[in-house]
Structures are given as structure tokens and as C-alpha cells.
């Protein structure tokens, strides 16, 4: 299930899989993919599977379902300064170059420290860049007076009770004119958002659910996600 909202007069669809879609420009927005993070874990002896390829494949599948024309990554496409080095780096460079749509990147704090970022086949968008009335940032600006999409925070919400059964779920977080996207990457942590601090939309693999009164008030309606 997809939830449609309006942010400062701009219509956005919050999609399953931690992606936002702007239908009037056919643009998909994601944040905090952290490609190469699982490789960094393995380099330190933690036996985890490589996730970069699967995350890019998952994103490509979503773009196809929604007939998107462009993908914008709101920072931290890459995980660390050495992500593009060695065999894994070559693999990531190849997969980015073969991605079916143009990728635009608002560099995040992790990207800015990455060696050879310029070697990737993508377009760099400046922090605070404007895309047809929508401000794009990696770090959210809570004082923004115009509609903004951002990442960086990795927002999560807690479902259940303290001391009892509960679940952490990645979520979209909207407050005033700012929408912060959940981290797209498979190997990412999260920062808990207070239940009463703006609108929270749980983002699962199959559906998006308005969690609190602010989110329900912000929702314009729901539709079934294309299969």
C-alpha cells in the first residue's frame, strides 16, 4: 500500500521499500544507501553477506514498477572513504554505470570523504539544490520554510510498549515543511523519533502505514502498490 501526501503543495507518494516518488516529475527519492557497508563489516571480521548489489537491484525494480525517469539519492550513497577501492569498488562502479535510470546525488557526509567519488557515472547536485520547487538536502533543516526532502537521520519508530513486546520500524518523518526519508540501505541503524514529534509513516517492504494522528491527518489517501 502506498500513501499519498502533500508537502508544501507538492504531491508525494510514500512507497513500500523506503522510497518516495514525485508523480508530476516521475522522480524517485531515496536516502542513505551506504553501499559498501557490508564489505566494511567483513573487512573487520564480521561475517555478513554483501548487500550493495541487492540494494541496487531492489531500487531498479522499484523504478520499473513506477515508470520513474530519474533517481535522486539524498546523501550517503556510499559508506566510507575506501568504498570505491578494490574488487567491491569496481563492482559498485559497474552497477552504478549500468543502472537503468540517471542517478543524481546530493553528497552526504560519508560521500564527501569517499576517494574517487568523481569516478561514478552520476550527476552531483549541490546541498540545498532546488528541483522544481523542492529543496534537496542530506541533513534536514528544521527551520526550512519551503518543502524539503532530506536523509541522514535514519528515522525509526517504536511500535509496542516499553518493557513489553515492541518493534523498531524504519519510517518516513514529516514535520512542518521537511520530510526525512528512512535509510534505504540494508545494513543501516536508526534514530528513534518521538511519537509526538511530527508525522510518522512506517515503511515496510509491502506497505506504508500512517502511525500517529499527524500522519493520518497528512495522508491524502492510499493506493495499492503496482506489482
Short mmCIF file of N, CA and C in Angstrom, two decimals, residues 30-134:
data_model
loop_
_atom_site.label_atom_id
_atom_site.label_comp_id
_atom_site.label_asym_id
_atom_site.label_seq_id
_atom_site.Cartn_x
_atom_site.Cartn_y
_atom_site.Cartn_z
N UNK A 30 15.53 8.47 -2.68
CA UNK A 30 15.98 7.56 -1.64
C UNK A 30 17.06 8.26 -0.84
N UNK A 31 17.38 7.70 0.32
CA UNK A 31 18.42 8.29 1.16
C UNK A 31 19.23 7.18 1.82
N UNK A 32 20.49 7.48 2.05
CA UNK A 32 21.34 6.64 2.91
C UNK A 32 21.38 5.18 2.48
N UNK A 33 21.88 4.95 1.27
CA UNK A 33 22.04 3.59 0.78
C UNK A 33 23.25 2.91 1.41
N UNK A 34 24.30 3.68 1.67
CA UNK A 34 25.51 3.16 2.32
C UNK A 34 26.06 1.93 1.60
N UNK A 35 26.18 2.04 0.28
CA UNK A 35 26.78 0.94 -0.48
C UNK A 35 28.19 0.67 0.03
N UNK A 36 28.51 -0.60 0.19
CA UNK A 36 29.83 -0.99 0.67
C UNK A 36 29.92 -1.17 2.17
N UNK A 37 28.85 -0.90 2.90
CA UNK A 37 28.94 -1.02 4.36
C UNK A 37 29.14 -2.47 4.78
N UNK A 38 28.45 -3.39 4.12
CA UNK A 38 28.63 -4.79 4.49
C UNK A 38 30.06 -5.24 4.22
N UNK A 39 30.69 -4.69 3.16
CA UNK A 39 32.09 -5.00 2.90
C UNK A 39 33.00 -4.49 4.00
N UNK A 40 32.66 -3.32 4.55
CA UNK A 40 33.44 -2.78 5.67
C UNK A 40 33.31 -3.68 6.90
N UNK A 41 32.11 -4.23 7.13
CA UNK A 41 31.93 -5.18 8.23
C UNK A 41 32.82 -6.40 8.03
N UNK A 42 32.82 -6.95 6.81
CA UNK A 42 33.61 -8.15 6.55
C UNK A 42 35.10 -7.88 6.70
N UNK A 43 35.52 -6.68 6.33
CA UNK A 43 36.93 -6.32 6.47
C UNK A 43 37.37 -6.32 7.93
N UNK A 44 36.41 -6.15 8.83
CA UNK A 44 36.70 -6.18 10.26
C UNK A 44 36.33 -7.52 10.89
N UNK A 45 36.14 -8.55 10.04
CA UNK A 45 35.92 -9.90 10.54
C UNK A 45 34.49 -10.25 10.88
N UNK A 46 33.53 -9.39 10.51
CA UNK A 46 32.12 -9.70 10.79
C UNK A 46 31.54 -10.39 9.56
N UNK A 47 31.10 -11.65 9.69
CA UNK A 47 30.66 -12.43 8.53
C UNK A 47 29.24 -12.07 8.09
N UNK A 48 29.11 -11.05 7.26
CA UNK A 48 27.79 -10.66 6.74
C UNK A 48 27.82 -10.74 5.21
N UNK A 49 26.69 -11.00 4.58
CA UNK A 49 26.66 -11.08 3.11
C UNK A 49 26.76 -9.70 2.48
N UNK A 50 27.26 -9.65 1.26
CA UNK A 50 27.34 -8.39 0.53
C UNK A 50 25.94 -7.93 0.14
N UNK A 51 25.62 -6.67 0.40
CA UNK A 51 24.27 -6.16 0.17
C UNK A 51 24.19 -5.09 -0.90
N UNK A 52 25.32 -4.58 -1.37
CA UNK A 52 25.28 -3.45 -2.30
C UNK A 52 24.54 -3.79 -3.58
N UNK A 53 24.86 -4.95 -4.16
CA UNK A 53 24.21 -5.34 -5.42
C UNK A 53 22.72 -5.53 -5.23
N UNK A 54 22.34 -6.20 -4.13
CA UNK A 54 20.92 -6.45 -3.91
C UNK A 54 20.15 -5.16 -3.67
N UNK A 55 20.76 -4.19 -3.00
CA UNK A 55 20.08 -2.91 -2.77
C UNK A 55 19.88 -2.16 -4.09
N UNK A 56 20.88 -2.16 -4.96
CA UNK A 56 20.73 -1.50 -6.26
C UNK A 56 19.70 -2.22 -7.12
N UNK A 57 19.67 -3.55 -7.04
CA UNK A 57 18.68 -4.30 -7.80
C UNK A 57 17.27 -4.03 -7.28
N UNK A 58 17.15 -3.92 -5.97
CA UNK A 58 15.85 -3.61 -5.37
C UNK A 58 15.37 -2.23 -5.82
N UNK A 59 16.29 -1.27 -5.84
CA UNK A 59 15.92 0.07 -6.29
C UNK A 59 15.53 0.07 -7.76
N UNK A 60 16.27 -0.67 -8.58
CA UNK A 60 15.95 -0.74 -10.01
C UNK A 60 14.56 -1.34 -10.23
N UNK A 61 14.20 -2.33 -9.42
CA UNK A 61 12.88 -2.94 -9.53
C UNK A 61 11.77 -1.94 -9.20
N UNK A 62 12.00 -1.10 -8.18
CA UNK A 62 11.00 -0.10 -7.80
C UNK A 62 10.85 0.94 -8.91
N UNK A 63 11.96 1.35 -9.51
CA UNK A 63 11.87 2.35 -10.59
C UNK A 63 11.04 1.82 -11.76
N UNK A 64 11.19 0.54 -12.04
CA UNK A 64 10.45 -0.05 -13.16
C UNK A 64 8.95 -0.10 -12.86
N UNK A 65 8.59 -0.46 -11.63
CA UNK A 65 7.17 -0.56 -11.27
C UNK A 65 6.45 0.77 -11.39
N UNK A 66 7.19 1.86 -11.15
CA UNK A 66 6.54 3.17 -11.11
C UNK A 66 6.88 4.04 -12.31
N UNK A 67 7.53 3.45 -13.32
CA UNK A 67 7.86 4.20 -14.54
C UNK A 67 8.61 5.49 -14.24
N UNK A 68 9.52 5.42 -13.28
CA UNK A 68 10.31 6.60 -12.92
C UNK A 68 11.27 6.96 -14.05
N UNK A 69 11.64 8.24 -14.09
CA UNK A 69 12.56 8.73 -15.11
C UNK A 69 13.92 9.11 -14.54
N UNK A 70 13.98 9.31 -13.24
CA UNK A 70 15.22 9.75 -12.61
C UNK A 70 15.21 9.31 -11.15
N UNK A 71 16.38 9.06 -10.60
CA UNK A 71 16.54 8.72 -9.18
C UNK A 71 17.41 9.78 -8.52
N UNK A 72 16.96 10.28 -7.38
CA UNK A 72 17.75 11.23 -6.59
C UNK A 72 18.09 10.57 -5.26
N UNK A 73 19.39 10.49 -4.97
CA UNK A 73 19.86 9.95 -3.69
C UNK A 73 20.19 11.13 -2.78
N UNK A 74 19.51 11.19 -1.64
CA UNK A 74 19.67 12.32 -0.72
C UNK A 74 20.82 12.08 0.26
N UNK A 75 21.96 11.74 -0.29
CA UNK A 75 23.17 11.62 0.52
C UNK A 75 23.48 10.23 1.02
N UNK A 76 24.79 10.03 1.25
CA UNK A 76 25.34 8.77 1.73
C UNK A 76 24.96 7.59 0.83
N UNK A 77 25.22 7.78 -0.45
CA UNK A 77 25.15 6.67 -1.40
C UNK A 77 26.18 5.63 -1.02
N UNK A 78 27.37 6.09 -0.62
CA UNK A 78 28.49 5.22 -0.27
C UNK A 78 28.74 5.25 1.23
N UNK A 79 29.47 4.24 1.71
CA UNK A 79 29.62 4.14 3.17
C UNK A 79 30.89 4.78 3.70
N UNK A 80 32.05 4.50 3.10
CA UNK A 80 33.27 5.07 3.68
C UNK A 80 34.26 5.46 2.59
N UNK A 81 35.37 6.01 3.01
CA UNK A 81 36.33 6.62 2.09
C UNK A 81 36.94 5.61 1.12
N UNK A 82 36.92 4.33 1.48
CA UNK A 82 37.55 3.32 0.63
C UNK A 82 36.54 2.45 -0.13
N UNK A 83 35.28 2.84 -0.11
CA UNK A 83 34.24 2.01 -0.73
C UNK A 83 34.53 1.72 -2.20
N UNK A 84 35.09 2.68 -2.92
CA UNK A 84 35.30 2.50 -4.36
C UNK A 84 36.66 1.90 -4.69
N UNK A 85 37.37 1.41 -3.69
CA UNK A 85 38.66 0.76 -3.92
C UNK A 85 38.48 -0.75 -4.01
N UNK A 86 39.37 -1.41 -4.71
CA UNK A 86 39.40 -2.86 -4.76
C UNK A 86 38.27 -3.48 -5.58
N UNK A 87 38.09 -4.78 -5.38
CA UNK A 87 37.11 -5.54 -6.17
C UNK A 87 35.68 -5.04 -5.93
N UNK A 88 35.33 -4.80 -4.66
CA UNK A 88 33.99 -4.32 -4.36
C UNK A 88 33.75 -2.96 -5.00
N UNK A 89 34.75 -2.09 -4.95
CA UNK A 89 34.61 -0.78 -5.56
C UNK A 89 34.36 -0.86 -7.06
N UNK A 90 35.08 -1.76 -7.72
CA UNK A 90 34.89 -1.94 -9.16
C UNK A 90 33.48 -2.44 -9.46
N UNK A 91 33.00 -3.34 -8.59
CA UNK A 91 31.65 -3.87 -8.77
C UNK A 91 30.60 -2.76 -8.62
N UNK A 92 30.76 -1.92 -7.60
CA UNK A 92 29.81 -0.83 -7.37
C UNK A 92 29.84 0.16 -8.53
N UNK A 93 31.04 0.50 -9.00
CA UNK A 93 31.15 1.42 -10.14
C UNK A 93 30.43 0.85 -11.37
N UNK A 94 30.59 -0.43 -11.60
CA UNK A 94 29.95 -1.08 -12.75
C UNK A 94 28.43 -1.05 -12.61
N UNK A 95 27.93 -1.38 -11.41
CA UNK A 95 26.48 -1.44 -11.20
C UNK A 95 25.84 -0.06 -11.28
N UNK A 96 26.55 0.96 -10.79
CA UNK A 96 26.01 2.32 -10.90
C UNK A 96 25.97 2.75 -12.36
N UNK A 97 27.02 2.44 -13.11
CA UNK A 97 27.06 2.84 -14.52
C UNK A 97 26.00 2.12 -15.34
N UNK A 98 25.63 0.90 -14.91
CA UNK A 98 24.63 0.12 -15.64
C UNK A 98 23.22 0.31 -15.10
N UNK A 99 23.06 1.17 -14.10
CA UNK A 99 21.73 1.38 -13.54
C UNK A 99 20.81 1.92 -14.64
N UNK A 100 19.56 1.46 -14.69
CA UNK A 100 18.70 1.78 -15.84
C UNK A 100 18.25 3.23 -15.94
N UNK A 101 18.42 4.03 -14.89
CA UNK A 101 18.00 5.43 -14.91
C UNK A 101 19.15 6.34 -14.50
N UNK A 102 19.10 7.62 -14.90
CA UNK A 102 20.10 8.58 -14.39
C UNK A 102 19.99 8.70 -12.87
N UNK A 103 21.13 8.76 -12.20
CA UNK A 103 21.18 8.95 -10.75
C UNK A 103 21.75 10.33 -10.46
N UNK A 104 21.05 11.08 -9.63
CA UNK A 104 21.53 12.36 -9.13
C UNK A 104 21.82 12.20 -7.65
N UNK A 105 22.95 12.70 -7.20
CA UNK A 105 23.38 12.54 -5.80
C UNK A 105 23.58 13.89 -5.13
N UNK A 106 22.90 14.08 -4.00
CA UNK A 106 23.21 15.17 -3.09
C UNK A 106 24.23 14.60 -2.11
N UNK A 107 25.52 14.92 -2.22
CA UNK A 107 26.52 14.23 -1.40
C UNK A 107 26.26 14.39 0.09
N UNK A 108 26.35 13.26 0.80
CA UNK A 108 26.24 13.27 2.25
C UNK A 108 27.60 13.29 2.89
N UNK A 109 27.62 13.27 4.22
CA UNK A 109 28.90 13.34 4.93
C UNK A 109 29.79 12.15 4.62
N UNK A 110 29.21 10.96 4.40
CA UNK A 110 30.02 9.80 4.04
C UNK A 110 30.56 9.94 2.61
N UNK A 111 29.73 10.41 1.70
CA UNK A 111 30.18 10.57 0.31
C UNK A 111 31.33 11.55 0.19
N UNK A 112 31.28 12.62 0.96
CA UNK A 112 32.29 13.68 0.84
C UNK A 112 33.68 13.21 1.24
N UNK A 113 33.75 12.12 2.01
CA UNK A 113 35.06 11.58 2.41
C UNK A 113 35.51 10.43 1.52
N UNK A 114 34.68 10.09 0.52
CA UNK A 114 34.99 8.94 -0.32
C UNK A 114 36.00 9.31 -1.41
N UNK A 115 37.04 8.51 -1.51
CA UNK A 115 38.01 8.70 -2.58
C UNK A 115 37.37 8.29 -3.91
N UNK A 116 37.70 9.01 -4.96
CA UNK A 116 37.27 8.67 -6.32
C UNK A 116 35.76 8.80 -6.54
N UNK A 117 35.08 9.64 -5.76
CA UNK A 117 33.64 9.83 -5.96
C UNK A 117 33.34 10.26 -7.39
N UNK A 118 34.23 11.07 -7.96
CA UNK A 118 34.01 11.59 -9.32
C UNK A 118 34.04 10.49 -10.38
N UNK A 119 34.52 9.30 -10.01
CA UNK A 119 34.59 8.21 -10.99
C UNK A 119 33.23 7.57 -11.24
N UNK A 120 32.25 7.85 -10.40
CA UNK A 120 30.93 7.26 -10.57
C UNK A 120 30.16 7.97 -11.68
N UNK A 121 29.38 7.18 -12.40
CA UNK A 121 28.59 7.71 -13.51
C UNK A 121 27.26 8.25 -12.97
N UNK A 122 27.32 9.46 -12.40
CA UNK A 122 26.12 10.09 -11.86
C UNK A 122 26.29 11.61 -11.89
N UNK A 123 25.23 12.31 -11.54
CA UNK A 123 25.23 13.78 -11.52
C UNK A 123 25.21 14.27 -10.08
N UNK A 124 26.14 15.14 -9.73
CA UNK A 124 26.20 15.70 -8.38
C UNK A 124 25.28 16.92 -8.30
N UNK A 125 24.44 16.92 -7.27
CA UNK A 125 23.53 18.04 -7.00
C UNK A 125 23.99 18.70 -5.71
N UNK A 126 24.08 20.00 -5.70
CA UNK A 126 24.58 20.70 -4.51
C UNK A 126 23.59 20.61 -3.36
N UNK A 127 24.12 20.60 -2.14
CA UNK A 127 23.27 20.68 -0.94
C UNK A 127 22.42 21.94 -1.03
N UNK A 128 21.14 21.79 -0.74
CA UNK A 128 20.16 22.87 -0.86
C UNK A 128 19.80 23.14 -2.31
N UNK A 129 20.09 22.18 -3.18
CA UNK A 129 19.66 22.33 -4.56
C UNK A 129 18.14 22.31 -4.66
N UNK A 130 17.62 22.99 -5.66
CA UNK A 130 16.17 23.07 -5.86
C UNK A 130 15.79 22.25 -7.09
N UNK A 131 14.79 21.38 -6.93
CA UNK A 131 14.29 20.60 -8.05
C UNK A 131 12.80 20.88 -8.21
N UNK A 132 12.51 21.85 -9.05
CA UNK A 132 11.12 22.23 -9.34
C UNK A 132 10.32 22.49 -8.06
N UNK A 133 10.87 23.36 -7.22
CA UNK A 133 10.17 23.78 -6.02
C UNK A 133 10.42 22.95 -4.79
N UNK A 134 11.23 21.90 -4.90
CA UNK A 134 11.52 21.01 -3.78
C UNK A 134 12.99 21.14 -3.40
#
